[in-house]
PDB file of C-alpha atoms in Angstrom:
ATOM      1  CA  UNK A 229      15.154 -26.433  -7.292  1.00 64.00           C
ATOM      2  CA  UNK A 230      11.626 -26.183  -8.620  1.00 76.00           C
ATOM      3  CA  UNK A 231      10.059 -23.425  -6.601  1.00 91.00           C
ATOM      4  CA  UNK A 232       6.176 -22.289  -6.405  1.00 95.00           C
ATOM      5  CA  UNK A 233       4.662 -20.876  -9.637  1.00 96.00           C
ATOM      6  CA  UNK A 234       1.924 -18.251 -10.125  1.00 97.00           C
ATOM      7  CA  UNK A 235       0.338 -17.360 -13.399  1.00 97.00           C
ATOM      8  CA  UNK A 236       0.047 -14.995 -14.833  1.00 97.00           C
ATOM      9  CA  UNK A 237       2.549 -12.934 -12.782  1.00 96.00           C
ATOM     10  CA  UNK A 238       0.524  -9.747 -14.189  1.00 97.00           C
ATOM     11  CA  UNK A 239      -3.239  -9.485 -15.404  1.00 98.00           C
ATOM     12  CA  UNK A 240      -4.854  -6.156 -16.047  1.00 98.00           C
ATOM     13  CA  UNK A 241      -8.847  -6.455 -15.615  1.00 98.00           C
ATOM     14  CA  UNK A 242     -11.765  -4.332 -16.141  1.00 98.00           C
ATOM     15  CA  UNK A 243     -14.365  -3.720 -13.380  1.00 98.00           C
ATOM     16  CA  UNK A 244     -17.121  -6.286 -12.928  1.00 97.00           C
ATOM     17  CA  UNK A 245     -14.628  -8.547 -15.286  1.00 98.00           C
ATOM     18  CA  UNK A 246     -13.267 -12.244 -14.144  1.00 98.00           C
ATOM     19  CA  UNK A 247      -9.689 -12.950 -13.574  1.00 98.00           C
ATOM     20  CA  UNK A 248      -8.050 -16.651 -12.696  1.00 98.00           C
ATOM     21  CA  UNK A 249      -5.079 -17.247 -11.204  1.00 98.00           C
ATOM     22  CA  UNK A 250      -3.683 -20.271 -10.950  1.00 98.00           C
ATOM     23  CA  UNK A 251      -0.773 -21.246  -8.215  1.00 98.00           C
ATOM     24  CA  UNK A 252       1.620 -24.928  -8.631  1.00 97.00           C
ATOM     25  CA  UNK A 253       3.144 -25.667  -5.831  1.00 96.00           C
ATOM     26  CA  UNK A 254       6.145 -27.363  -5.274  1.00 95.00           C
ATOM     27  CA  UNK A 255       5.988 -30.935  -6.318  1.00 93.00           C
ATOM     28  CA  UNK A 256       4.866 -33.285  -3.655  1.00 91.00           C
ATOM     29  CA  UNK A 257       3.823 -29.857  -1.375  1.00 94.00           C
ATOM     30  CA  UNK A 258       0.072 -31.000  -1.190  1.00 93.00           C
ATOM     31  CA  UNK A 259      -1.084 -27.718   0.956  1.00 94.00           C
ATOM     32  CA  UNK A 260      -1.253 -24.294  -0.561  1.00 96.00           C
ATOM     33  CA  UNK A 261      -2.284 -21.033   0.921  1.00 96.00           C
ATOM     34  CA  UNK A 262      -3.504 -17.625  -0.395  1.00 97.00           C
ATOM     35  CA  UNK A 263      -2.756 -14.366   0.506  1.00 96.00           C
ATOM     36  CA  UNK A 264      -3.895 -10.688  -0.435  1.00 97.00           C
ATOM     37  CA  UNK A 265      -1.315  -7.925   0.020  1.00 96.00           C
ATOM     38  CA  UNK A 266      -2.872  -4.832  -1.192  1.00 95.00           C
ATOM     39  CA  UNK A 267      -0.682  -1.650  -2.283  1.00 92.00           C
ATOM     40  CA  UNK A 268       1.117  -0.706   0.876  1.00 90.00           C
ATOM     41  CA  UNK A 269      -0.366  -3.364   3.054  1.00 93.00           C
ATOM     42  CA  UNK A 270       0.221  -6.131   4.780  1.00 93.00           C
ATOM     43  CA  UNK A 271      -0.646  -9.583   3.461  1.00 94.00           C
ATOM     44  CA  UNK A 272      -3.994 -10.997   4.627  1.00 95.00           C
ATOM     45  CA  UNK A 273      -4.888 -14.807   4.912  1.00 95.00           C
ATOM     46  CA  UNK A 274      -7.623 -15.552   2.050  1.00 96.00           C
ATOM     47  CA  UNK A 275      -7.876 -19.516   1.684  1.00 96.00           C
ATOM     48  CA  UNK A 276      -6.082 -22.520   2.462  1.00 95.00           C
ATOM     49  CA  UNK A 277      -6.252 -26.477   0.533  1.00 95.00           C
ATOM     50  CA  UNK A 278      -5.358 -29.392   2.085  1.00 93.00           C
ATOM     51  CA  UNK A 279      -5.542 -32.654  -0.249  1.00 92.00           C
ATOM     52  CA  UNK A 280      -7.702 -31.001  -2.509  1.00 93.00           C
ATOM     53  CA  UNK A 281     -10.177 -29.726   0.557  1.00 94.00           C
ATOM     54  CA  UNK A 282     -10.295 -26.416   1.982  1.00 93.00           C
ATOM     55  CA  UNK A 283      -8.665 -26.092   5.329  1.00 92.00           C
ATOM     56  CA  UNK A 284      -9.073 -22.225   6.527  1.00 92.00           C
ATOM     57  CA  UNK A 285     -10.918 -19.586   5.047  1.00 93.00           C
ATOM     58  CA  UNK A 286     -10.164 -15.950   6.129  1.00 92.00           C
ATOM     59  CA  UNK A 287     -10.980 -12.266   4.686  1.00 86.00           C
ATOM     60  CA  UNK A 288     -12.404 -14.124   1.182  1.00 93.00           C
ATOM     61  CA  UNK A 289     -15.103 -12.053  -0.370  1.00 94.00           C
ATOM     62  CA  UNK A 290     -18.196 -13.936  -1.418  1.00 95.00           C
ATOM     63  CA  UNK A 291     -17.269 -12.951  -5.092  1.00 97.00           C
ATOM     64  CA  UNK A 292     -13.585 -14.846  -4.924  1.00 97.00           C
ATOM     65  CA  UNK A 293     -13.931 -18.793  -4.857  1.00 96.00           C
ATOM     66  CA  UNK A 294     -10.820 -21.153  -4.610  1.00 97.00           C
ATOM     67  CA  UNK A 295     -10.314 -25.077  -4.958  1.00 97.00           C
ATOM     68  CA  UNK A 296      -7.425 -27.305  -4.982  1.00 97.00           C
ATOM     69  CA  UNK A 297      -7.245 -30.068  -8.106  1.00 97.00           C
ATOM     70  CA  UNK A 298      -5.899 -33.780  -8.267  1.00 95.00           C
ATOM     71  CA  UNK A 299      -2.445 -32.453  -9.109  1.00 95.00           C
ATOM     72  CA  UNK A 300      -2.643 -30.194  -6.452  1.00 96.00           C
ATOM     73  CA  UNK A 301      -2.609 -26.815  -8.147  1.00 97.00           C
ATOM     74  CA  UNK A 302      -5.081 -24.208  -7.084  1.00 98.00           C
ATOM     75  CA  UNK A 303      -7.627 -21.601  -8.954  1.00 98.00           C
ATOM     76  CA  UNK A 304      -8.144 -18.416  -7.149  1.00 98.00           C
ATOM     77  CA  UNK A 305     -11.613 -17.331  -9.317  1.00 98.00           C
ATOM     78  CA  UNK A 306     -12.548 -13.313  -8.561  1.00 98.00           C
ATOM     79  CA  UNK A 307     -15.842 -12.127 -10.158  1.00 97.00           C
ATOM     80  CA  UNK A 308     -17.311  -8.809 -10.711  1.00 98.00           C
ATOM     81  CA  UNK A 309     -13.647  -6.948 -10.175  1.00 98.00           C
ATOM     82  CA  UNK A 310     -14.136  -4.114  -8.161  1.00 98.00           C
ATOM     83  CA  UNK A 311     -11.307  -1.049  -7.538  1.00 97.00           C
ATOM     84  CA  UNK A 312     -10.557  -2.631  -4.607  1.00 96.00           C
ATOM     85  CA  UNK A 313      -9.558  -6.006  -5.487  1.00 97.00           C
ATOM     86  CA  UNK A 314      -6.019  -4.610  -7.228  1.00 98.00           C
ATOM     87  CA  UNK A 315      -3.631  -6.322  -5.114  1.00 97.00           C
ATOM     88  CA  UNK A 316      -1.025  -8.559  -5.072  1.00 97.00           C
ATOM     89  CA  UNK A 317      -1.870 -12.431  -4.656  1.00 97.00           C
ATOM     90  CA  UNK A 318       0.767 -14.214  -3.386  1.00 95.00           C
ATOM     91  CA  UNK A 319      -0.048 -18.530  -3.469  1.00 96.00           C
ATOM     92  CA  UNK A 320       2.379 -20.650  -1.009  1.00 96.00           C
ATOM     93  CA  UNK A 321       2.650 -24.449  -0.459  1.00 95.00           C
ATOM     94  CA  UNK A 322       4.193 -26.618   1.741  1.00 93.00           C
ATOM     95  CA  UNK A 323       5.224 -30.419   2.531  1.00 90.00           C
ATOM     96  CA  UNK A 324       2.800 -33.432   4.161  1.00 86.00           C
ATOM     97  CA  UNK A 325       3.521 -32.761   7.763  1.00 81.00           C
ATOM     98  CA  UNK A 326       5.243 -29.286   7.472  1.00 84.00           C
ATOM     99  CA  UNK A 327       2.014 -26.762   7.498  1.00 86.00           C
ATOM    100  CA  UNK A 328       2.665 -23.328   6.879  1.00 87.00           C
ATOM    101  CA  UNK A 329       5.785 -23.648   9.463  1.00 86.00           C
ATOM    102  CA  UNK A 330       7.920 -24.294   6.232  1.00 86.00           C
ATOM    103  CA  UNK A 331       6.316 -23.000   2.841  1.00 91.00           C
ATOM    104  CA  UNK A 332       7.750 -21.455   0.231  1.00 93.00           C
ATOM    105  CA  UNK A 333       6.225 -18.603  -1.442  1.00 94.00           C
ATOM    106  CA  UNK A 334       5.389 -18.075  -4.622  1.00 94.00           C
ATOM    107  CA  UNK A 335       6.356 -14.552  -6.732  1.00 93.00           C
ATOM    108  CA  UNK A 336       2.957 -13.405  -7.196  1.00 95.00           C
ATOM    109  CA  UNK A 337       0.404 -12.544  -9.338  1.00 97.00           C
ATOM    110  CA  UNK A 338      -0.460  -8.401  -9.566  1.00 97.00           C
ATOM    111  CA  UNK A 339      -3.535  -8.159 -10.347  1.00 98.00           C
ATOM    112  CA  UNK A 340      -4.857  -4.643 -11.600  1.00 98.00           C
ATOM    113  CA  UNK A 341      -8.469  -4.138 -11.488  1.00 98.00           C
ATOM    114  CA  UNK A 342      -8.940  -0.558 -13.973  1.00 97.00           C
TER     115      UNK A 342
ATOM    116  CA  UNK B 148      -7.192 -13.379  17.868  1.00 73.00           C
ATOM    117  CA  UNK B 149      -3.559 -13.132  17.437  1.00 82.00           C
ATOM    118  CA  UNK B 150      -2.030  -9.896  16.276  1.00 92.00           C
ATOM    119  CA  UNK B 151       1.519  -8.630  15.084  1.00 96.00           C
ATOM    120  CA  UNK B 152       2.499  -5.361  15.452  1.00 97.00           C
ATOM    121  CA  UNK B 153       5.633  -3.633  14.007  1.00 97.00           C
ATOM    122  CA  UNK B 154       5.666   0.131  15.393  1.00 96.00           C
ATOM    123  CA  UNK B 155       8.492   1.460  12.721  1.00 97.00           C
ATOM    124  CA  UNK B 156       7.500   1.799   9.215  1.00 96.00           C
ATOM    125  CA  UNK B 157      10.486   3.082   7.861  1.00 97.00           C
ATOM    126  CA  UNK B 158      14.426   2.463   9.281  1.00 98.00           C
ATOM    127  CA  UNK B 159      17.428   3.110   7.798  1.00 97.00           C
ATOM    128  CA  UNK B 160      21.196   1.867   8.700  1.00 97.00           C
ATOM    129  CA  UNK B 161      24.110   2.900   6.881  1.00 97.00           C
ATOM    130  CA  UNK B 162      25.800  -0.563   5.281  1.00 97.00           C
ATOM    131  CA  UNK B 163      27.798  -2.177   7.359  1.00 97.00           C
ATOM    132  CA  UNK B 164      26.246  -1.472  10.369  1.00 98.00           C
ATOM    133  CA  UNK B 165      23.962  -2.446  12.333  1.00 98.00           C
ATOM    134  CA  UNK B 166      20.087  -1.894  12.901  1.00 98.00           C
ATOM    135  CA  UNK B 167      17.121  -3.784  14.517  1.00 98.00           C
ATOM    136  CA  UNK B 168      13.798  -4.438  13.575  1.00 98.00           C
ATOM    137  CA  UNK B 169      11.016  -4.126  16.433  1.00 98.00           C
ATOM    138  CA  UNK B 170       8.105  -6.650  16.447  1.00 98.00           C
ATOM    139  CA  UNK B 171       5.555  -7.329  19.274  1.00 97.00           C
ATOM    140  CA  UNK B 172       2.522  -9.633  19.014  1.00 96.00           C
ATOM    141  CA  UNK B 173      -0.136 -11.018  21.354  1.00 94.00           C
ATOM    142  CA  UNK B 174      -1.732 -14.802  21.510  1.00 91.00           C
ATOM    143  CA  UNK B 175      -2.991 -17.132  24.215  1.00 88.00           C
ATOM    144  CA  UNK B 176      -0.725 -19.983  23.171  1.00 85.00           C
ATOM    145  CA  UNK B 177       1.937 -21.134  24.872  1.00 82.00           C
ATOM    146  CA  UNK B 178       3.716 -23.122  21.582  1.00 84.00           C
ATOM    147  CA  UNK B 179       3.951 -21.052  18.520  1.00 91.00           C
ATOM    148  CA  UNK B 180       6.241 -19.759  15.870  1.00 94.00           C
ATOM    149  CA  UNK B 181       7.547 -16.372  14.777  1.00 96.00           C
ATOM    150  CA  UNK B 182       8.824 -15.496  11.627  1.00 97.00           C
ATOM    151  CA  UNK B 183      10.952 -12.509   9.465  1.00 98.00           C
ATOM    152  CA  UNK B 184      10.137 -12.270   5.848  1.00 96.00           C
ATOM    153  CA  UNK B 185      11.718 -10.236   3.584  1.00 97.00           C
ATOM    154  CA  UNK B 186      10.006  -8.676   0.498  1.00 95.00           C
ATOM    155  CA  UNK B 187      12.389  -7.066  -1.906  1.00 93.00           C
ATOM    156  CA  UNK B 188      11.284  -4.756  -5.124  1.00 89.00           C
ATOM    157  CA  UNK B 189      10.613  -8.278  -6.592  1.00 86.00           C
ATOM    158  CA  UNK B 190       7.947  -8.290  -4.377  1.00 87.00           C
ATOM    159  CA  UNK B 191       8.699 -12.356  -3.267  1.00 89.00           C
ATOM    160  CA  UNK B 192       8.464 -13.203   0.259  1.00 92.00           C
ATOM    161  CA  UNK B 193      11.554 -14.657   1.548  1.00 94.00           C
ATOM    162  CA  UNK B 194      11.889 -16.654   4.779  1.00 94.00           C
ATOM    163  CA  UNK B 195      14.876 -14.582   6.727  1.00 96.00           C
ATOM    164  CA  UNK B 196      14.256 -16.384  10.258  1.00 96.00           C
ATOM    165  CA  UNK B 197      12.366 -18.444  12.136  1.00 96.00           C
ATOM    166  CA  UNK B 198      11.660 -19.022  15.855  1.00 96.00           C
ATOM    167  CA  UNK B 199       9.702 -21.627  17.710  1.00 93.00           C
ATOM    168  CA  UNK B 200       8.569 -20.536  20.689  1.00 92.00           C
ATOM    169  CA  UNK B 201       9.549 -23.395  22.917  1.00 91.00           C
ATOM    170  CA  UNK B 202      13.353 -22.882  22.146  1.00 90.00           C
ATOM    171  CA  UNK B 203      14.765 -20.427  24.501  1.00 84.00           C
ATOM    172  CA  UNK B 204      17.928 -19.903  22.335  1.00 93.00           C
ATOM    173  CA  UNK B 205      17.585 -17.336  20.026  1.00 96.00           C
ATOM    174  CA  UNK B 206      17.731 -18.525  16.186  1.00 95.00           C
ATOM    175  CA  UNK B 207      20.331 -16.865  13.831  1.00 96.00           C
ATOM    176  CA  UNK B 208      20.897 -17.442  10.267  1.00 94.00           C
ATOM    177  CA  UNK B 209      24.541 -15.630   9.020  1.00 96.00           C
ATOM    178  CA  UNK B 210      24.061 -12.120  10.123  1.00 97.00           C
ATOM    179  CA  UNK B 211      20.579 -12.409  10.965  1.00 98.00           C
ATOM    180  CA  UNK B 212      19.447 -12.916  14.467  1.00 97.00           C
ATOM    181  CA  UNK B 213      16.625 -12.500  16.349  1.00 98.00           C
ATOM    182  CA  UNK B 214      15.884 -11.035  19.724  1.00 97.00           C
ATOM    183  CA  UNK B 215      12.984 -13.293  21.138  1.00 96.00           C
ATOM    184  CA  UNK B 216      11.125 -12.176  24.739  1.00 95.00           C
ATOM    185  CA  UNK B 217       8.728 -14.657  24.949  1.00 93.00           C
ATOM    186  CA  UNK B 218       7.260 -12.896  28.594  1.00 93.00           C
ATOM    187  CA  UNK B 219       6.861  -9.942  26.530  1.00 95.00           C
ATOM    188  CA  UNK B 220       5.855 -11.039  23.486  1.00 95.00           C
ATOM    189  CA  UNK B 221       8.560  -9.366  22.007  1.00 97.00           C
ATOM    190  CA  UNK B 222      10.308 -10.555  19.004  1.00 97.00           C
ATOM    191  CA  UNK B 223      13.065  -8.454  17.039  1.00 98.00           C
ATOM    192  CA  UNK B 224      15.412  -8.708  14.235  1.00 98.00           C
ATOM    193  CA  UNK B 225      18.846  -7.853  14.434  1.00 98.00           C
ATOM    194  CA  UNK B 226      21.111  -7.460  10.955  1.00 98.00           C
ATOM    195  CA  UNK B 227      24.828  -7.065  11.484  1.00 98.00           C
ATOM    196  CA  UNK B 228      27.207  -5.805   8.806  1.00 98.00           C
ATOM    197  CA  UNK B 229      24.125  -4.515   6.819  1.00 98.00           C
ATOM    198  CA  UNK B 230      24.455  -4.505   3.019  1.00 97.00           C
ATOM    199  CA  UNK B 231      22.874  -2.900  -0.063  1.00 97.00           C
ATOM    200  CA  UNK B 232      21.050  -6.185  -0.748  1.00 96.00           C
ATOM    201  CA  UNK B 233      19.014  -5.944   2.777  1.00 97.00           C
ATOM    202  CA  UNK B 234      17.065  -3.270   1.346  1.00 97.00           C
ATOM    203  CA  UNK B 235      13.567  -4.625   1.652  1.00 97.00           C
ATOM    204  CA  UNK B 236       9.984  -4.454   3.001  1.00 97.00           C
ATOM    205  CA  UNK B 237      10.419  -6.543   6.215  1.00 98.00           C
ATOM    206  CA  UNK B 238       7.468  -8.189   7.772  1.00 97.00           C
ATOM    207  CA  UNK B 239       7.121 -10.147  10.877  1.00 97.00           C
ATOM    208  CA  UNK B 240       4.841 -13.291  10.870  1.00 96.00           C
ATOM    209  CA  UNK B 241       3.232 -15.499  13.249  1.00 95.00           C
ATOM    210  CA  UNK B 242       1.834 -19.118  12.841  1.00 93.00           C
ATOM    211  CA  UNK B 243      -1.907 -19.356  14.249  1.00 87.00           C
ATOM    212  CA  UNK B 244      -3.079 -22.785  14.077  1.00 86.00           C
ATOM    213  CA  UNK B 245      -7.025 -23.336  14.692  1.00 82.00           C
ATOM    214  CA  UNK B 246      -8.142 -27.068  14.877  1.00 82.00           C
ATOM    215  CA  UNK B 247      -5.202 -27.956  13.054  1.00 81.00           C
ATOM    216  CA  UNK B 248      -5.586 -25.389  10.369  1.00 83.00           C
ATOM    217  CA  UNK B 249      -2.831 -23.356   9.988  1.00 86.00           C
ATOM    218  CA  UNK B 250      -2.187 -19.781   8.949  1.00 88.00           C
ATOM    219  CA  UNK B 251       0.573 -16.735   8.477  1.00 93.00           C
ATOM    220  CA  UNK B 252      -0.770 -13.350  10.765  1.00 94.00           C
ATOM    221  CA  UNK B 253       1.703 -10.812   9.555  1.00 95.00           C
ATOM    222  CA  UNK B 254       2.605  -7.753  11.339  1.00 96.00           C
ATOM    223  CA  UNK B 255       2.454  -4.000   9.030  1.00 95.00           C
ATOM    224  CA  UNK B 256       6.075  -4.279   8.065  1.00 96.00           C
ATOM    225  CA  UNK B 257       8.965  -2.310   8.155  1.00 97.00           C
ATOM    226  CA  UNK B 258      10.607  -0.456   5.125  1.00 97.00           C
ATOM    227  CA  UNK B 259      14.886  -0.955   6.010  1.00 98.00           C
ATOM    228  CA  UNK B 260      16.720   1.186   4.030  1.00 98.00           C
ATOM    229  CA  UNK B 261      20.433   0.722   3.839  1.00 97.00           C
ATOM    230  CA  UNK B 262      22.695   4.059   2.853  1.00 96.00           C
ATOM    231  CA  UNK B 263      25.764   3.600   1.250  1.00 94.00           C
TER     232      UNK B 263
END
């Protein structure tokens, strides 16, 4: 079964560099969520798309921006890299009607800001 | 705001036994869900359990089951028969929805360690 991909599943970054990372959710999942867990921590909330709009926003800095496209992927843009921004960006998507009750998760993306 | 808290970082069990996972959390809702994920060295979250709050039965799943105290907001994780494979990070979740915007509030997570 066709689960959620992340890509790339590692990027290495300098500081005040720019880093993508892309999420596909399942096919026909048309909400995806983003999450930060940095090293030892527990995931936080960053963003949420529903039908290509954004539906929550949580702990996001002003320097990270997010959208949803027409096939539903999502683009997690992070500008001027700092230290702090190595972490572990997890994407999840879910179903018309499910919400968050039933995503699926995706493997990641490590990001390592150096 | 809601909050999850899991009081044991670290637990180990020797394998086939059994250990539990603690969990606590405070909302104002009365209808919510609570979830286990499971985060091996892969790093993937993995759905181990899910409980809607409404249900008074406790879920299970194999030789998962949960421990759900809805008056104290209590909500714990019990693996029976424990084996090599259950060696994970193991975080508990719960859904907070917000004019219809929904979200995962995890708790700090609990490293299980499982001696042979």
């Amino acid at each position: 079964a066709a689960g959620v991909i992340q890509s790339p599943r590692h990027l290495i970054k300098e500081k005040r560099e720019t880093a993508t990372l892309k999420c596909y959710p399942i096919p026909r999942h048309d909400t995806v969520y983003w999450y930060q867990q940095g090293p030892g921590q527990d995931p936080q909330f960053l963003i949420s798309f529903y039908e290509k709009m954004q539906s929550d926003k949580g702990s996001i800095p002003d320097r990270f921006s997010a959208q949803q496209f027409s096939d539903y992927h999502s683009e997690l843009n992070m500008s001027s890299l700092e230290l702090g921004d190595s972490a572990l960006y997890f994407c999840a998507s879910s179903r018309p009607g499910q919400g968050i009750t039933e995503a699926f998760f995706g493997q990641g993306t490590r990001l390592t800001v150096v | 705001a809601q909050t999850v808290t899991q009081s044991q970082p670290e637990m180990s069990v020797q394998e086939a036994e059994t250990v539990t996972l603690s969990c606590t959390y405070d909302t104002s809702e009365s209808d919510y869900y609570l979830f286990w994920y499971k985060q091996p060295p892969s790093r993937q979250m993995i759905l181990v359990i899910r409980q809607e709050a409404y249900k008074q039965q406790n879920a299970t799943e194999n030789r998962f089951s949960v421990n759900f105290q809805k008056a104290a907001k209590s909500f714990s994780l019990k693996i029976s028969d424990s084996q090599l494979g259950d060696a994970a990070m193991y975080f508990c979740a719960y859904r907070s929805e917000i004019q219809g915007a929904q979200k995962l509030v995890f708790g700090q997570g609990t490293r299980l360690t499982i001696n042979p």
